[in-house]
Amino acid sequence: GAGVSQSPSNKVTEKGKDVELRCDPISGHTALYWYRQSLGQGLEFLIYFQGNSAPDKSGLPSDRFSAERTGGSVSTLTIQRTQQEDSAVYLCASSGQGLSNQPQHFGDGTRLSIL
Amino acid sequence: KQEVTQIPAALSVPEGENLVLNCSFTDSAIYNLQWFRQDPGKGLTSLLLIQSSQREQTSGRLNASLDKSSGRSTLYIAASQPGDSATYLCAVTWGETSGSRLTFGEGTQLTVNP
């Protein structure tokens, strides 16, 4: 597709369950980012992948959060043993390169609700 | 601490008015600054990206300026239209000290009244 694609668009789950969120970046983009947007916290960086380099995981809020990027393309963000404070919109972005002057392009996000 | 602040938090104007949104940032050693638009329930749409070596960027009715020394950027919207109603977000990349992650302001919610 032409843009960043995220699935599912909405996810409702019970506290304690694991969830997986998927991101399909723009074809050819080597950099991929995950951000979280929640009320009261604004938009926060979670994790960044650039090519074959080790990811920058410094924004992940706890060890319940993990992400991987297979084949340098699709990425999955996994949240284990979900808590109510994990409720937020999870946004994925990609850009042509990492530290460059190319803009980051965002998907429409996954709205996660933890009951 | 590297932070981005946007004022005002909300702004309501009549159609046709020219307006300015403000963004300020701590630590003037930025790599670039990006302005986004977010419509309700949607992701972010990139509007303008200003490199650290640039003073301004223009796209249609939008003009973004950057003053690194004072830690400020403005987004100027000319002849506003109801379709401009959205939340506008400013985001900074500091590069060397924090990689290529974006640090966002809280946004300005703009309403343009017909």
CSV table of C-alpha atoms in Angstrom, one decimal:
chain,number,residue,atom,x,y,z
A,1,GLY,CA,0.0,0.0,0.0
A,2,ALA,CA,0.9,3.6,-0.3
A,3,GLY,CA,1.0,4.4,3.5
A,4,VAL,CA,1.8,2.8,6.8
A,5,SER,CA,-0.8,0.1,7.6
A,6,GLN,CA,-1.7,-0.9,11.2
A,7,SER,CA,-3.9,-3.7,12.4
A,8,PRO,CA,-6.2,-4.2,14.2
A,9,SER,CA,-7.6,-0.7,14.2
A,10,ASN,CA,-9.3,-1.4,17.5
A,11,LYS,CA,-8.7,-4.0,20.1
A,12,VAL,CA,-10.6,-4.7,23.3
A,13,THR,CA,-9.2,-7.2,25.7
A,14,GLU,CA,-9.4,-8.2,29.3
A,15,LYS,CA,-6.7,-7.3,31.9
A,16,GLY,CA,-4.0,-9.9,32.0
A,17,LYS,CA,-4.3,-11.1,28.4
A,18,ASP,CA,-1.5,-10.7,25.9
A,19,VAL,CA,-2.0,-8.6,22.7
A,20,GLU,CA,-0.1,-8.3,19.5
A,21,LEU,CA,-0.3,-5.2,17.3
A,22,ARG,CA,1.0,-5.2,13.7
A,23,CYS,CA,2.6,-2.5,11.6
A,24,ASP,CA,3.3,-2.7,7.9
A,25,PRO,CA,5.6,0.2,6.9
A,26,ILE,CA,5.9,2.0,3.6
A,27,SER,CA,7.7,-0.2,1.1
A,28,GLY,CA,11.4,0.5,1.1
A,29,HIS,CA,11.4,2.4,4.4
A,30,THR,CA,14.3,1.2,6.5
A,31,ALA,CA,13.3,3.0,9.7
A,32,LEU,CA,10.3,2.0,11.8
A,33,TYR,CA,9.0,3.5,15.0
A,34,TRP,CA,6.4,2.7,17.6
A,35,TYR,CA,4.8,5.5,19.7
A,36,ARG,CA,2.0,5.5,22.2
A,37,GLN,CA,-0.7,8.2,22.6
A,38,SER,CA,-2.7,8.3,25.8
A,39,LEU,CA,-4.7,10.9,27.7
A,40,GLY,CA,-2.6,12.9,30.0
A,41,GLN,CA,0.7,11.5,28.5
A,42,GLY,CA,0.6,12.8,25.0
A,43,LEU,CA,2.6,11.0,22.4
A,44,GLU,CA,5.5,8.9,23.7
A,45,PHE,CA,8.3,7.1,21.9
A,46,LEU,CA,8.5,3.4,22.5
A,47,ILE,CA,11.0,1.7,20.2
A,48,TYR,CA,12.9,2.3,17.0
A,49,PHE,CA,14.2,-0.1,14.3
A,50,GLN,CA,16.8,0.9,11.7
A,51,GLY,CA,17.8,-1.7,9.2
A,52,ASN,CA,19.8,-4.5,10.7
A,53,SER,CA,21.0,-2.5,13.7
A,54,ALA,CA,20.0,-3.3,17.2
A,55,PRO,CA,16.7,-1.6,18.1
A,56,ASP,CA,16.5,1.4,20.4
A,57,LYS,CA,14.2,0.0,23.1
A,58,SER,CA,14.8,2.9,25.5
A,59,GLY,CA,11.1,4.1,25.4
A,60,LEU,CA,9.5,0.8,26.4
A,61,PRO,CA,7.7,1.4,29.7
A,62,SER,CA,8.2,-2.1,31.2
A,63,ASP,CA,9.5,-5.6,30.4
A,64,ARG,CA,5.9,-6.6,29.5
A,65,PHE,CA,6.4,-4.7,26.2
A,66,SER,CA,8.5,-6.1,23.4
A,67,ALA,CA,8.7,-5.7,19.6
A,68,GLU,CA,10.3,-7.3,16.7
A,69,ARG,CA,10.7,-6.6,13.1
A,70,THR,CA,11.0,-9.5,10.7
A,71,GLY,CA,12.8,-9.3,7.4
A,72,GLY,CA,13.3,-5.6,7.8
A,73,SER,CA,9.6,-5.0,7.0
A,74,VAL,CA,6.6,-5.8,9.2
A,75,SER,CA,6.8,-5.2,12.9
A,76,THR,CA,4.8,-6.6,15.8
A,77,LEU,CA,4.5,-4.9,19.2
A,78,THR,CA,3.5,-7.4,21.9
A,79,ILE,CA,2.2,-6.5,25.3
A,80,GLN,CA,2.1,-9.3,27.9
A,81,ARG,CA,-0.2,-9.5,30.9
A,82,THR,CA,-2.0,-6.2,29.9
A,83,GLN,CA,-2.9,-3.7,32.5
A,84,GLN,CA,-5.5,-1.0,32.4
A,85,GLU,CA,-2.9,1.7,32.1
A,86,ASP,CA,-1.8,0.1,28.8
A,87,SER,CA,-5.0,1.5,27.2
A,88,ALA,CA,-3.9,3.9,24.6
A,89,VAL,CA,-3.6,4.4,20.8
A,90,TYR,CA,-0.5,2.7,19.5
A,91,LEU,CA,1.0,4.5,16.5
A,92,CYS,CA,3.6,3.2,14.1
A,93,ALA,CA,5.7,5.3,11.8
A,94,SER,CA,8.3,4.7,9.1
A,95,SER,CA,10.8,6.8,7.3
A,96,GLY,CA,13.3,6.3,4.5
A,97,GLN,CA,16.2,6.3,6.9
A,98,GLY,CA,16.8,6.7,10.6
A,99,LEU,CA,18.6,9.9,11.5
A,100,SER,CA,17.9,11.8,8.4
A,101,ASN,CA,15.9,14.7,7.2
A,102,GLN,CA,13.1,12.6,5.8
A,103,PRO,CA,9.8,12.9,7.6
A,104,GLN,CA,8.2,10.2,9.6
A,105,HIS,CA,4.9,8.9,8.1
A,106,PHE,CA,2.3,7.5,10.5
A,107,GLY,CA,-0.4,4.9,10.3
A,108,ASP,CA,-3.8,5.4,11.8
A,109,GLY,CA,-3.0,3.5,14.9
A,110,THR,CA,-4.4,0.7,17.0
A,111,ARG,CA,-6.8,1.8,19.7
A,112,LEU,CA,-6.3,-0.6,22.6
A,113,SER,CA,-8.8,-0.8,25.4
A,114,ILE,CA,-8.1,-3.0,28.5
A,115,LEU,CA,-11.2,-3.9,30.5
B,1,LYS,CA,15.5,17.3,30.0
B,2,GLN,CA,14.5,17.6,26.3
B,3,GLU,CA,10.9,18.9,26.2
B,4,VAL,CA,8.6,20.4,23.6
B,5,THR,CA,5.8,22.8,24.6
B,6,GLN,CA,2.9,24.1,22.5
B,7,ILE,CA,0.7,27.1,23.2
B,8,PRO,CA,-2.1,27.7,23.1
B,9,ALA,CA,-3.7,24.3,23.9
B,10,ALA,CA,-6.8,25.3,22.0
B,11,LEU,CA,-7.7,28.0,19.5
B,12,SER,CA,-11.0,29.0,17.9
B,13,VAL,CA,-11.0,31.4,15.0
B,14,PRO,CA,-13.5,32.6,12.3
B,15,GLU,CA,-13.0,31.4,8.8
B,16,GLY,CA,-10.6,33.5,6.7
B,17,GLU,CA,-8.4,34.6,9.6
B,18,ASN,CA,-4.6,34.2,9.5
B,19,LEU,CA,-3.3,32.5,12.6
B,20,VAL,CA,0.0,31.4,14.3
B,21,LEU,CA,0.6,28.3,16.4
B,22,ASN,CA,3.6,28.3,18.7
B,23,CYS,CA,6.1,25.6,19.7
B,24,SER,CA,9.0,25.9,22.0
B,25,PHE,CA,11.7,23.4,22.9
B,26,THR,CA,14.5,23.1,25.4
B,27,ASP,CA,18.0,22.3,24.2
B,28,SER,CA,18.6,24.3,21.0
B,29,ALA,CA,20.8,21.5,19.5
B,30,ILE,CA,18.0,20.0,17.4
B,31,TYR,CA,18.4,17.9,14.3
B,32,ASN,CA,15.1,18.8,12.8
B,33,LEU,CA,11.5,19.9,13.7
B,34,GLN,CA,8.4,18.5,12.2
B,35,TRP,CA,4.8,19.8,12.2
B,36,PHE,CA,1.9,17.3,12.0
B,37,ARG,CA,-1.8,17.5,11.8
B,38,GLN,CA,-4.1,14.9,13.5
B,39,ASP,CA,-7.7,14.5,12.8
B,40,PRO,CA,-10.0,12.7,15.3
B,41,GLY,CA,-9.5,9.0,15.3
B,42,LYS,CA,-6.7,9.2,12.8
B,43,GLY,CA,-2.9,9.1,12.7
B,44,LEU,CA,-0.6,12.0,12.1
B,45,THR,CA,-0.2,13.7,8.7
B,46,SER,CA,3.2,15.3,8.2
B,47,LEU,CA,2.8,19.0,7.2
B,48,LEU,CA,6.3,20.4,7.1
B,49,LEU,CA,9.8,19.4,8.2
B,50,ILE,CA,12.4,22.0,8.9
B,51,GLN,CA,16.1,21.0,9.1
B,52,SER,CA,18.2,22.5,11.7
B,53,SER,CA,20.1,24.6,9.1
B,54,GLN,CA,16.9,26.1,7.7
B,55,ARG,CA,14.9,29.1,8.9
B,56,GLU,CA,11.5,28.3,7.3
B,57,GLN,CA,9.5,25.9,5.1
B,58,THR,CA,6.4,26.7,3.1
B,59,SER,CA,3.7,24.5,1.7
B,60,GLY,CA,0.6,26.1,0.2
B,61,ARG,CA,-1.1,28.2,3.0
B,62,LEU,CA,1.3,26.9,5.6
B,63,ASN,CA,4.6,28.4,6.6
B,64,ALA,CA,6.7,27.1,9.4
B,65,SER,CA,9.6,29.0,10.9
B,66,LEU,CA,12.5,27.9,13.1
B,67,ASP,CA,14.6,30.0,15.5
B,68,LYS,CA,17.0,27.6,17.1
B,69,SER,CA,18.7,30.1,19.3
B,70,SER,CA,15.5,31.0,21.1
B,71,GLY,CA,14.2,27.5,21.0
B,72,ARG,CA,11.0,28.4,19.0
B,73,SER,CA,9.1,27.4,16.0
B,74,THR,CA,5.8,28.8,14.6
B,75,LEU,CA,3.3,27.5,12.2
B,76,TYR,CA,1.5,30.2,10.3
B,77,ILE,CA,-1.8,29.3,8.6
B,78,ALA,CA,-3.1,31.8,6.1
B,79,ALA,CA,-6.7,32.3,5.2
B,80,SER,CA,-7.9,29.6,7.5
B,81,GLN,CA,-10.7,27.3,6.4
B,82,PRO,CA,-13.1,25.0,8.4
B,83,GLY,CA,-11.2,22.0,6.9
B,84,ASP,CA,-8.1,23.2,8.8
B,85,SER,CA,-9.8,22.2,12.0
B,86,ALA,CA,-7.6,19.5,13.7
B,87,THR,CA,-5.0,19.1,16.3
B,88,TYR,CA,-1.6,20.4,15.3
B,89,LEU,CA,1.5,18.8,16.8
B,90,CYS,CA,5.1,19.9,16.9
B,91,ALA,CA,7.8,17.3,17.2
B,92,VAL,CA,11.6,17.6,17.5
B,93,THR,CA,14.4,15.2,16.8
B,94,TRP,CA,17.6,15.9,18.8
B,95,GLY,CA,19.6,13.4,16.9
B,96,GLU,CA,22.9,12.8,18.6
B,97,THR,CA,21.6,12.8,22.1
B,98,SER,CA,18.4,10.8,21.5
B,99,GLY,CA,18.6,9.2,18.1
B,100,SER,CA,15.9,9.8,15.5
B,101,ARG,CA,12.9,9.5,17.9
B,102,LEU,CA,10.4,12.4,17.8
B,103,THR,CA,9.6,14.2,21.0
B,104,PHE,CA,6.2,15.7,20.8
B,105,GLY,CA,4.4,18.7,22.2
B,106,GLU,CA,0.9,18.4,23.7
B,107,GLY,CA,-0.6,19.9,20.6
B,108,THR,CA,-2.9,22.8,19.7
B,109,GLN,CA,-6.5,22.0,19.0
B,110,LEU,CA,-7.7,24.3,16.3
B,111,THR,CA,-11.3,25.0,15.4
B,112,VAL,CA,-12.1,27.2,12.4
B,113,ASN,CA,-15.7,28.4,12.4
B,114,PRO,CA,-17.6,28.9,9.2
